[in-house]
Amino acid sequence: MKRLHRLLLGSLLLAPVLHPGVNPAQAAELQSLNRASIAFYQPQEGPLGELAFQLLKQAQPGYAYQPLKVGNDLNLEAFLSAVKGYQQTNPADLAPEKTGPAFNFDDRTVTWADVRQVAFAAFAVSPNWSWSPLNLSGPHQTGSSDAPQWAFRAESKLDLKLDLYQVTPTEVKTLAPLQESWQISKEIPIRNIEQILNVVKGATGVTVDLKNPDHQALVLEVVKKIPSFKEQIEQDPASYLAEAAYDTVRASGLSTTLAQIKQRDEFKTANSPSQPPDKSPASSDDLIGLEFALRAGSVPLMMNEFNPQVPFDAASLFVPQVQLDIAYSLKGLNLPDTYVTLSGGSTVLPVMRSVFAQNQQPPVLGVPVQNPRASAIAINSTIGLDQRWHFGGWGAHLGVNGGLLTGLLLDSFVFSGMPNSFSYGGTVLTGAFWEPNPHYRIGADVGFRYFTDGFFFSGGQPVAFSPLTTLGPVLHAYVAYQF
């Protein structure tokens, strides 16, 4: 493979000499196209192909996965060979500034972008999905023994054959395909088991005991003749089990396929000139799943009790805050995109009551505050869960956490110590992020935070002062690093 990259690099550098139609600037652009790229062709429409593209791309960040947009039912090997033949005889036509239709292949028009993508790719891959006939089994018990529920199960075997091609400067080599399989199933609840048992008894004269395997088989044979169930098992499993298949393949992460790729000699070469020859690029599989994130933004915080005589201060909804999050992936439980989070943060600037609130009677009786302009900061400590979704180098997440909010009243001149408050609540956050590589993540969030009113105490005695209130929007930007 190393020799392959040296040969291809050398041919690109010599292009201006061997082919006067290619100037040095064009040669440099052509060379940049060969960044260990992989042309990805999806012969079958549907979400499984898109999912395979995203999973392969995420697991191999050192390769530039590029989708081929040349339509369905393409003979990929013949197309690759046609492009390589065209490249050898017309190298100047592959200049990056060429746009629009290039040539016709198999009654379809191919753009210059797709031609260049194949011409300068290191590999081409194509996922082919196939299903076994839909099989109906059961009935089996799904509820508890006290309140039993019954269901049939529709299932099919889903097979993936990932065709692989190695693209060299002069030819296309067909490699042994990679294969992976899943058993996909879907439960069909039986809403009225007694009605089905009566149908079976009327058809066979047998009083069914559902705990008897022979009677279960008898029920199944009768049910298969009922038109509604017959329609079920005659459906195309690709459409009937589409949602269950997507969830199953997504959860597996194509682990078997990726393990096979790592064992293939063709893929063990370094993926870019800047990497040491014997070092593979980091992938999410290589990480332990421990992440640290530094957040900065605003949170709601106020000390104006809800009094119609006190004007609302909108600035109290956007108090500056910094926060540190520690997250750990539940990949050990086969939930690689679910994280447990521990968070600790503090408001940066103290907040104080408005002038109007300072003139109001304290909401509680207790130790008097000598300074009506006393201010407070808030420190949050929470635990929660965060669910993430990935779309190539981009992603989205939804997180929820709850815990304790501690308030400290500053400059109160209360002689028994610094008054503090404790309240309970949580935050819901959602947002988008960008992952330039498996280690780094940069994102922005919006959310909502609520904590119960935090009344101040000092030395075990209540303080005659407005409580710390947290209710409103959260805005955060953050940068994260994962080990």
Short mmCIF file of C-alpha atoms in Angstrom, two decimals:
data_model
loop_
_atom_site.label_atom_id
_atom_site.label_comp_id
_atom_site.label_asym_id
_atom_site.label_seq_id
_atom_site.Cartn_x
_atom_site.Cartn_y
_atom_site.Cartn_z
CA MET A 1 0.00 0.00 0.00
CA LYS A 2 2.91 2.37 0.81
CA ARG A 3 4.36 1.65 -2.62
CA LEU A 4 0.94 2.41 -4.13
CA HIS A 5 0.83 5.87 -2.52
CA ARG A 6 4.42 6.65 -3.63
CA LEU A 7 3.66 5.60 -7.21
CA LEU A 8 0.47 7.66 -7.35
CA LEU A 9 2.15 10.68 -5.78
CA GLY A 10 5.04 10.41 -8.23
CA SER A 11 2.72 10.19 -11.23
CA LEU A 12 0.90 13.34 -10.12
CA LEU A 13 4.13 15.28 -9.62
CA LEU A 14 5.37 14.25 -13.09
CA ALA A 15 2.07 15.17 -14.76
CA PRO A 16 3.29 18.59 -16.01
CA VAL A 17 6.32 16.94 -17.66
CA LEU A 18 4.54 13.96 -19.20
CA HIS A 19 1.46 15.92 -20.20
CA PRO A 20 2.13 19.56 -21.18
CA GLY A 21 -1.63 20.31 -20.95
CA VAL A 22 -1.41 20.22 -17.13
CA ASN A 23 0.29 23.27 -15.58
CA PRO A 24 2.01 23.13 -12.13
CA ALA A 25 -0.95 24.75 -10.36
CA GLN A 26 -3.32 22.16 -11.78
CA ALA A 27 -0.91 19.38 -10.80
CA ALA A 28 -0.87 20.64 -7.23
CA GLU A 29 -4.66 20.62 -7.13
CA LEU A 30 -4.76 17.13 -8.60
CA GLN A 31 -2.31 15.96 -5.96
CA SER A 32 -4.50 17.38 -3.19
CA LEU A 33 -7.40 15.26 -4.39
CA ASN A 34 -5.52 12.09 -3.47
CA ARG A 35 -5.83 12.49 0.31
CA ALA A 36 -6.39 8.79 1.01
CA SER A 37 -9.97 9.25 -0.16
CA ILE A 38 -12.60 6.51 -0.43
CA ALA A 39 -15.37 6.71 -3.03
CA PHE A 40 -18.63 5.48 -1.49
CA TYR A 41 -21.31 4.16 -3.85
CA GLN A 42 -24.80 3.34 -2.55
CA PRO A 43 -26.52 0.98 -5.03
CA GLN A 44 -29.74 0.76 -3.01
CA GLU A 45 -31.70 3.77 -1.83
CA GLY A 46 -32.70 3.92 1.81
CA PRO A 47 -31.52 4.91 5.28
CA LEU A 48 -29.28 1.86 5.78
CA GLY A 49 -26.87 3.01 3.08
CA GLU A 50 -26.70 6.51 4.56
CA LEU A 51 -26.14 4.99 8.00
CA ALA A 52 -23.28 2.81 6.72
CA PHE A 53 -21.69 5.89 5.14
CA GLN A 54 -21.84 7.83 8.42
CA LEU A 55 -20.57 4.94 10.57
CA LEU A 56 -17.64 4.18 8.27
CA LYS A 57 -16.77 7.86 8.00
CA GLN A 58 -16.84 8.35 11.79
CA ALA A 59 -14.76 5.25 12.48
CA GLN A 60 -12.10 6.16 9.89
CA PRO A 61 -11.53 9.92 10.21
CA GLY A 62 -8.17 9.62 8.46
CA TYR A 63 -9.92 8.76 5.20
CA ALA A 64 -11.93 11.25 3.18
CA TYR A 65 -15.17 9.38 2.45
CA GLN A 66 -16.90 10.90 -0.59
CA PRO A 67 -20.33 9.81 -1.88
CA LEU A 68 -20.64 8.97 -5.58
CA LYS A 69 -23.80 10.49 -7.03
CA VAL A 70 -24.15 8.46 -10.21
CA GLY A 71 -27.57 6.82 -9.71
CA ASN A 72 -28.56 3.29 -8.76
CA ASP A 73 -27.92 -0.11 -10.39
CA LEU A 74 -24.42 0.83 -11.51
CA ASN A 75 -21.79 -1.77 -12.36
CA LEU A 76 -19.24 -0.17 -10.05
CA GLU A 77 -16.24 -2.24 -11.11
CA ALA A 78 -16.86 -1.45 -14.79
CA PHE A 79 -17.35 2.23 -13.98
CA LEU A 80 -14.08 2.38 -12.01
CA SER A 81 -12.20 0.72 -14.85
CA ALA A 82 -13.74 3.10 -17.41
CA VAL A 83 -12.66 6.12 -15.37
CA LYS A 84 -9.10 4.81 -14.96
CA GLY A 85 -8.90 4.17 -18.70
CA TYR A 86 -10.10 7.70 -19.41
CA GLN A 87 -7.62 9.10 -16.90
CA GLN A 88 -4.67 7.41 -18.62
CA THR A 89 -5.58 8.74 -22.05
CA ASN A 90 -6.97 12.16 -21.07
CA PRO A 91 -5.15 13.29 -17.89
CA ALA A 92 -5.46 16.99 -18.72
CA ASP A 93 -9.27 16.72 -18.67
CA LEU A 94 -9.18 15.99 -14.94
CA ALA A 95 -8.12 19.50 -13.96
CA PRO A 96 -10.03 20.74 -10.89
CA GLU A 97 -11.51 23.72 -12.73
CA LYS A 98 -13.41 21.39 -15.08
CA THR A 99 -17.14 21.42 -14.27
CA GLY A 100 -20.36 20.13 -15.76
CA PRO A 101 -21.02 16.80 -17.56
CA ALA A 102 -17.94 14.71 -18.37
CA PHE A 103 -18.90 11.62 -20.32
CA ASN A 104 -21.65 9.04 -20.65
CA PHE A 105 -21.39 5.65 -18.99
CA ASP A 106 -24.10 2.99 -19.09
CA ASP A 107 -26.67 5.48 -20.44
CA ARG A 108 -26.03 8.00 -17.67
CA THR A 109 -24.14 11.29 -17.64
CA VAL A 110 -21.30 11.54 -15.12
CA THR A 111 -19.99 14.88 -13.84
CA TRP A 112 -16.31 15.84 -13.74
CA ALA A 113 -16.54 15.96 -9.94
CA ASP A 114 -17.51 12.26 -9.79
CA VAL A 115 -14.88 11.33 -12.36
CA ARG A 116 -12.13 13.06 -10.38
CA GLN A 117 -13.41 11.51 -7.18
CA VAL A 118 -12.92 8.01 -8.62
CA ALA A 119 -9.71 8.83 -10.49
CA PHE A 120 -7.88 9.99 -7.38
CA ALA A 121 -9.45 7.68 -4.77
CA ALA A 122 -7.42 5.06 -2.92
CA PHE A 123 -10.45 2.77 -2.53
CA ALA A 124 -14.08 2.42 -3.53
CA VAL A 125 -16.69 0.72 -1.34
CA SER A 126 -20.28 -0.27 -1.97
CA PRO A 127 -22.71 -1.71 0.63
CA ASN A 128 -25.19 -4.32 -0.61
CA TRP A 129 -28.05 -5.27 1.70
CA SER A 130 -30.13 -8.46 1.45
CA TRP A 131 -32.92 -9.97 3.52
CA SER A 132 -34.11 -13.50 4.18
CA PRO A 133 -37.87 -14.16 3.83
CA LEU A 134 -39.96 -12.84 6.69
CA ASN A 135 -40.64 -15.52 9.30
CA LEU A 136 -43.49 -15.49 11.85
CA SER A 137 -43.05 -17.25 15.20
CA GLY A 138 -44.93 -17.49 18.49
CA PRO A 139 -47.15 -16.90 20.28
CA HIS A 140 -44.88 -16.16 23.25
CA GLN A 141 -45.52 -14.43 26.54
CA THR A 142 -44.31 -10.85 26.91
CA GLY A 143 -46.02 -9.68 30.11
CA SER A 144 -45.57 -10.75 33.70
CA SER A 145 -47.01 -13.99 35.04
CA ASP A 146 -49.61 -11.98 36.95
CA ALA A 147 -50.72 -10.05 33.86
CA PRO A 148 -49.56 -12.10 30.86
CA GLN A 149 -49.50 -10.55 27.41
CA TRP A 150 -48.93 -12.48 24.20
CA ALA A 151 -47.33 -11.62 20.89
CA PHE A 152 -46.08 -13.07 17.63
CA ARG A 153 -42.63 -12.23 16.34
CA ALA A 154 -41.80 -11.31 12.74
CA GLU A 155 -38.10 -11.70 11.99
CA SER A 156 -35.64 -11.79 9.13
CA LYS A 157 -31.90 -12.05 8.71
CA LEU A 158 -30.25 -8.90 7.32
CA ASP A 159 -26.95 -9.44 5.50
CA LEU A 160 -24.45 -6.74 4.53
CA LYS A 161 -21.86 -7.43 1.85
CA LEU A 162 -19.44 -4.52 1.56
CA ASP A 163 -17.77 -4.68 -1.85
CA LEU A 164 -14.21 -3.30 -1.84
CA TYR A 165 -12.03 -2.06 -4.68
CA GLN A 166 -8.48 -0.77 -4.52
CA VAL A 167 -7.78 1.95 -7.07
CA THR A 168 -4.18 2.13 -8.30
CA PRO A 169 -2.71 4.53 -10.89
CA THR A 170 -3.14 1.95 -13.62
CA GLU A 171 -5.87 -0.49 -12.62
CA VAL A 172 -8.74 -1.37 -10.32
CA LYS A 173 -8.26 -4.35 -8.01
CA THR A 174 -11.27 -6.22 -6.65
CA LEU A 175 -10.72 -7.12 -3.00
CA ALA A 176 -12.50 -9.76 -0.96
CA PRO A 177 -15.80 -8.29 0.31
CA LEU A 178 -16.58 -7.80 3.99
CA GLN A 179 -19.71 -9.35 5.48
CA GLU A 180 -21.83 -8.81 8.57
CA SER A 181 -25.28 -10.08 9.60
CA TRP A 182 -28.02 -9.17 12.05
CA GLN A 183 -31.21 -10.88 13.16
CA ILE A 184 -33.96 -8.25 12.87
CA SER A 185 -37.24 -8.80 14.66
CA LYS A 186 -40.46 -6.98 15.46
CA GLU A 187 -43.09 -7.89 18.02
CA ILE A 188 -46.76 -8.13 16.90
CA PRO A 189 -48.89 -7.74 20.05
CA ILE A 190 -51.98 -9.91 20.32
CA ARG A 191 -54.75 -7.64 21.59
CA ASN A 192 -57.32 -10.41 22.16
CA ILE A 193 -55.73 -13.81 22.72
CA GLU A 194 -59.06 -15.39 23.66
CA GLN A 195 -60.51 -14.53 20.26
CA ILE A 196 -57.60 -16.25 18.53
CA LEU A 197 -57.92 -19.32 20.77
CA ASN A 198 -61.62 -19.56 19.87
CA VAL A 199 -60.74 -19.35 16.17
CA VAL A 200 -58.21 -22.18 16.61
CA LYS A 201 -60.70 -24.30 18.54
CA GLY A 202 -63.35 -23.73 15.90
CA ALA A 203 -60.93 -24.73 13.13
CA THR A 204 -59.29 -27.73 14.85
CA GLY A 205 -61.52 -28.69 17.80
CA VAL A 206 -58.51 -28.40 20.13
CA THR A 207 -58.72 -26.51 23.42
CA VAL A 208 -55.39 -24.71 23.32
CA ASP A 209 -52.92 -24.68 26.21
CA LEU A 210 -50.51 -21.86 25.35
CA LYS A 211 -47.82 -23.39 27.56
CA ASN A 212 -47.77 -26.47 25.31
CA PRO A 213 -45.22 -26.01 22.45
CA ASP A 214 -47.28 -28.26 20.17
CA HIS A 215 -50.36 -26.12 20.77
CA GLN A 216 -48.32 -22.96 20.08
CA ALA A 217 -47.32 -24.39 16.71
CA LEU A 218 -50.97 -25.23 16.03
CA VAL A 219 -52.03 -21.66 16.81
CA LEU A 220 -49.35 -20.34 14.50
CA GLU A 221 -50.42 -22.57 11.61
CA VAL A 222 -54.04 -21.44 11.94
CA VAL A 223 -53.09 -17.76 12.31
CA LYS A 224 -50.94 -17.86 9.17
CA LYS A 225 -54.12 -18.57 7.19
CA ILE A 226 -55.92 -15.50 8.54
CA PRO A 227 -55.77 -12.84 5.78
CA SER A 228 -54.45 -10.05 8.01
CA PHE A 229 -51.59 -12.19 9.33
CA LYS A 230 -50.94 -13.64 5.90
CA GLU A 231 -50.42 -10.12 4.62
CA GLN A 232 -47.95 -9.51 7.44
CA ILE A 233 -45.61 -12.38 6.54
CA GLU A 234 -45.84 -11.69 2.81
CA GLN A 235 -44.53 -8.13 3.18
CA ASP A 236 -41.10 -7.07 2.03
CA PRO A 237 -38.91 -7.32 5.15
CA ALA A 238 -36.83 -4.35 3.96
CA SER A 239 -39.82 -2.06 4.44
CA TYR A 240 -41.66 -3.90 7.24
CA LEU A 241 -38.56 -4.09 9.47
CA ALA A 242 -36.91 -0.87 8.29
CA GLU A 243 -37.07 0.96 11.63
CA ALA A 244 -35.92 -2.05 13.67
CA ALA A 245 -33.08 -2.67 11.19
CA TYR A 246 -31.85 0.92 11.40
CA ASP A 247 -31.82 0.83 15.21
CA THR A 248 -30.05 -2.54 15.32
CA VAL A 249 -27.33 -1.60 12.81
CA ARG A 250 -26.86 1.78 14.47
CA ALA A 251 -26.38 0.13 17.87
CA SER A 252 -23.87 -2.36 16.45
CA GLY A 253 -21.80 0.42 14.89
CA LEU A 254 -20.76 -2.00 12.10
CA SER A 255 -18.32 -3.41 14.67
CA THR A 256 -17.68 -6.67 12.79
CA THR A 257 -17.10 -4.88 9.49
CA LEU A 258 -14.76 -2.33 11.04
CA ALA A 259 -12.82 -5.07 12.83
CA GLN A 260 -12.30 -6.79 9.47
CA ILE A 261 -11.14 -3.53 7.90
CA LYS A 262 -8.50 -3.09 10.62
CA GLN A 263 -7.14 -6.54 9.80
CA ARG A 264 -6.81 -5.88 6.08
CA ASP A 265 -3.27 -5.08 4.96
CA GLU A 266 -4.54 -2.65 2.33
CA PHE A 267 -5.93 -0.33 5.03
CA LYS A 268 -2.94 -0.45 7.40
CA THR A 269 -0.97 2.21 5.51
CA ALA A 270 -0.94 5.69 7.01
CA ASN A 271 -3.78 7.85 5.79
CA SER A 272 -1.97 11.12 5.27
CA PRO A 273 1.65 12.29 4.72
CA SER A 274 1.65 14.15 8.06
CA GLN A 275 1.15 10.95 10.05
CA PRO A 276 3.95 8.52 10.97
CA PRO A 277 3.90 5.59 8.51
CA ASP A 278 3.08 2.96 11.15
CA LYS A 279 0.55 4.95 13.18
CA SER A 280 -3.16 4.58 12.51
CA PRO A 281 -5.41 7.60 12.95
CA ALA A 282 -7.36 7.88 16.20
CA SER A 283 -10.95 6.71 16.03
CA SER A 284 -13.83 6.79 18.50
CA ASP A 285 -13.21 3.08 19.18
CA ASP A 286 -9.74 3.92 20.53
CA LEU A 287 -11.04 6.38 23.15
CA ILE A 288 -11.93 5.45 26.71
CA GLY A 289 -14.92 7.83 26.57
CA LEU A 290 -13.88 10.33 29.27
CA GLU A 291 -14.57 13.93 28.23
CA PHE A 292 -13.89 17.32 29.81
CA ALA A 293 -15.83 20.35 28.57
CA LEU A 294 -15.36 24.01 29.49
CA ARG A 295 -18.54 26.05 29.11
CA ALA A 296 -19.18 29.79 29.13
CA GLY A 297 -22.47 31.59 28.68
CA SER A 298 -25.40 32.92 30.64
CA VAL A 299 -27.96 31.59 33.13
CA PRO A 300 -31.00 33.13 34.85
CA LEU A 301 -30.39 34.42 38.39
CA MET A 302 -32.28 37.07 40.35
CA MET A 303 -33.10 38.21 43.87
CA ASN A 304 -36.34 40.04 43.11
CA GLU A 305 -39.23 38.12 44.62
CA PHE A 306 -42.24 37.99 42.32
CA ASN A 307 -43.95 41.19 43.39
CA PRO A 308 -46.19 43.08 40.93
CA GLN A 309 -44.85 46.34 42.38
CA VAL A 310 -41.26 45.44 41.44
CA PRO A 311 -40.43 45.90 37.72
CA PHE A 312 -38.93 42.84 36.05
CA ASP A 313 -35.22 43.11 35.25
CA ALA A 314 -34.58 41.34 31.91
CA ALA A 315 -30.81 41.44 32.48
CA SER A 316 -31.25 38.94 35.33
CA LEU A 317 -32.06 36.28 32.71
CA PHE A 318 -28.56 36.52 31.23
CA VAL A 319 -26.06 36.42 34.10
CA PRO A 320 -22.54 35.37 32.93
CA GLN A 321 -21.48 31.90 34.07
CA VAL A 322 -18.59 29.45 33.58
CA GLN A 323 -18.92 25.70 34.07
CA LEU A 324 -16.86 22.52 33.86
CA ASP A 325 -18.51 19.30 32.66
CA ILE A 326 -17.07 15.81 33.07
CA ALA A 327 -18.78 13.21 30.88
CA TYR A 328 -18.27 9.46 30.59
CA SER A 329 -19.58 7.33 27.73
CA LEU A 330 -21.73 4.28 28.47
CA LYS A 331 -20.06 2.40 25.59
CA GLY A 332 -19.48 -0.50 27.98
CA LEU A 333 -23.27 -0.93 28.07
CA ASN A 334 -23.44 -0.76 24.25
CA LEU A 335 -24.62 2.87 24.48
CA PRO A 336 -21.63 4.71 22.96
CA ASP A 337 -23.54 7.96 22.38
CA THR A 338 -25.06 8.15 25.87
CA TYR A 339 -23.00 9.92 28.53
CA VAL A 340 -23.24 10.37 32.30
CA THR A 341 -22.34 13.96 33.16
CA LEU A 342 -21.07 15.70 36.29
CA SER A 343 -21.19 19.50 36.18
CA GLY A 344 -19.98 22.30 38.39
CA GLY A 345 -20.23 26.00 37.62
CA SER A 346 -20.47 29.46 39.09
CA THR A 347 -21.85 32.81 38.06
CA VAL A 348 -19.04 35.23 37.22
CA LEU A 349 -20.68 38.48 38.33
CA PRO A 350 -22.70 38.89 41.53
CA VAL A 351 -26.35 39.85 41.23
CA MET A 352 -28.25 42.21 43.49
CA ARG A 353 -31.80 43.31 44.07
CA SER A 354 -33.18 46.14 42.01
CA VAL A 355 -33.60 49.56 43.58
CA PHE A 356 -37.35 48.97 43.67
CA ALA A 357 -36.97 45.68 45.55
CA GLN A 358 -34.64 47.29 48.08
CA ASN A 359 -37.50 49.51 49.20
CA GLN A 360 -39.86 46.57 49.76
CA GLN A 361 -40.45 44.77 53.01
CA PRO A 362 -38.26 41.61 53.33
CA PRO A 363 -40.24 38.49 52.32
CA VAL A 364 -39.17 36.60 55.46
CA LEU A 365 -38.46 37.53 59.04
CA GLY A 366 -35.03 36.80 60.45
CA VAL A 367 -31.51 38.12 60.86
CA PRO A 368 -31.44 41.62 59.34
CA VAL A 369 -29.09 42.46 56.46
CA GLN A 370 -27.27 45.69 57.17
CA ASN A 371 -26.48 46.40 53.51
CA PRO A 372 -29.60 46.58 51.27
CA ARG A 373 -27.33 46.39 48.22
CA ALA A 374 -25.85 43.03 49.21
CA SER A 375 -25.17 40.80 46.20
CA ALA A 376 -24.96 37.06 45.60
CA ILE A 377 -23.28 34.48 43.41
CA ALA A 378 -24.60 31.00 42.65
CA ILE A 379 -22.68 27.70 42.42
CA ASN A 380 -24.35 24.71 40.75
CA SER A 381 -23.45 21.04 41.22
CA THR A 382 -25.42 18.58 39.09
CA ILE A 383 -25.46 15.07 37.64
CA GLY A 384 -27.26 14.06 34.47
CA LEU A 385 -27.44 12.21 31.16
CA ASP A 386 -26.55 13.38 27.67
CA GLN A 387 -27.63 11.70 24.42
CA ARG A 388 -25.76 12.50 21.21
CA TRP A 389 -26.44 11.94 17.50
CA HIS A 390 -23.76 12.16 14.82
CA PHE A 391 -24.07 13.30 11.20
CA GLY A 392 -20.57 13.03 9.80
CA GLY A 393 -18.38 15.65 11.47
CA TRP A 394 -21.44 17.37 12.92
CA GLY A 395 -23.80 16.34 15.64
CA ALA A 396 -26.64 17.22 17.97
CA HIS A 397 -27.40 16.35 21.57
CA LEU A 398 -30.07 16.47 24.26
CA GLY A 399 -29.08 16.59 27.91
CA VAL A 400 -30.85 16.78 31.25
CA ASN A 401 -29.28 17.22 34.69
CA GLY A 402 -30.36 17.96 38.23
CA GLY A 403 -28.82 18.75 41.56
CA LEU A 404 -27.99 21.52 44.00
CA LEU A 405 -27.69 25.30 43.62
CA THR A 406 -25.75 27.03 46.40
CA GLY A 407 -26.07 30.78 46.89
CA LEU A 408 -23.58 32.97 48.77
CA LEU A 409 -24.70 36.42 49.95
CA LEU A 410 -21.82 38.89 49.77
CA ASP A 411 -21.33 42.20 51.61
CA SER A 412 -24.36 41.61 53.81
CA PHE A 413 -22.61 42.63 57.07
CA VAL A 414 -24.40 39.84 58.92
CA PHE A 415 -22.21 39.21 61.97
CA SER A 416 -23.05 35.51 62.35
CA GLY A 417 -21.24 34.62 59.12
CA MET A 418 -21.78 34.63 55.37
CA PRO A 419 -25.42 33.80 54.59
CA ASN A 420 -25.97 30.94 52.18
CA SER A 421 -28.88 29.26 50.47
CA PHE A 422 -29.58 25.83 49.04
CA SER A 423 -32.13 24.98 46.37
CA TYR A 424 -32.86 22.03 44.11
CA GLY A 425 -33.68 21.81 40.43
CA GLY A 426 -32.17 21.12 37.05
CA THR A 427 -31.47 22.10 33.47
CA VAL A 428 -32.49 20.82 30.03
CA LEU A 429 -30.03 21.58 27.22
CA THR A 430 -29.98 20.90 23.51
CA GLY A 431 -27.71 22.10 20.75
CA ALA A 432 -25.35 21.33 17.87
CA PHE A 433 -21.63 20.66 17.76
CA TRP A 434 -18.73 20.14 15.37
CA GLU A 435 -16.13 17.38 15.76
CA PRO A 436 -12.98 18.11 13.72
CA ASN A 437 -11.61 14.79 15.02
CA PRO A 438 -12.64 12.17 17.63
CA HIS A 439 -10.87 14.09 20.43
CA TYR A 440 -12.25 17.61 20.03
CA ARG A 441 -15.80 18.93 20.10
CA ILE A 442 -16.98 22.54 19.77
CA GLY A 443 -20.63 23.46 20.22
CA ALA A 444 -23.38 25.80 21.33
CA ASP A 445 -26.45 25.05 23.44
CA VAL A 446 -29.77 26.56 24.41
CA GLY A 447 -31.89 25.33 27.27
CA PHE A 448 -34.05 26.03 30.28
CA ARG A 449 -33.13 26.05 33.98
CA TYR A 450 -35.30 25.97 37.09
CA PHE A 451 -34.34 25.75 40.76
CA THR A 452 -36.58 26.21 43.77
CA ASP A 453 -36.33 29.52 45.64
CA GLY A 454 -33.22 29.62 47.79
CA PHE A 455 -33.85 31.45 51.06
CA PHE A 456 -30.73 32.57 52.89
CA PHE A 457 -29.67 31.31 56.31
CA SER A 458 -26.83 32.34 58.57
CA GLY A 459 -25.78 30.35 61.61
CA GLY A 460 -28.92 28.27 61.27
CA GLN A 461 -31.14 31.34 61.40
CA PRO A 462 -33.22 32.68 58.47
CA VAL A 463 -32.03 35.94 56.93
CA ALA A 464 -34.49 38.73 56.19
CA PHE A 465 -33.63 39.05 52.51
CA SER A 466 -34.99 38.17 49.09
CA PRO A 467 -34.44 34.54 48.01
CA LEU A 468 -32.21 33.54 45.12
CA THR A 469 -34.45 32.67 42.16
CA THR A 470 -33.45 30.70 39.06
CA LEU A 471 -36.01 30.37 36.27
CA GLY A 472 -35.35 31.04 32.58
CA PRO A 473 -33.18 30.38 29.50
CA VAL A 474 -29.63 29.02 29.40
CA LEU A 475 -27.17 29.94 26.63
CA HIS A 476 -23.82 28.17 26.43
CA ALA A 477 -20.83 27.80 24.12
CA TYR A 478 -18.23 25.18 24.89
CA VAL A 479 -15.11 23.32 23.84
CA ALA A 480 -14.54 19.69 24.86
CA TYR A 481 -11.71 17.18 24.75
CA GLN A 482 -12.24 13.42 24.98
CA PHE A 483 -9.69 10.81 26.04
#
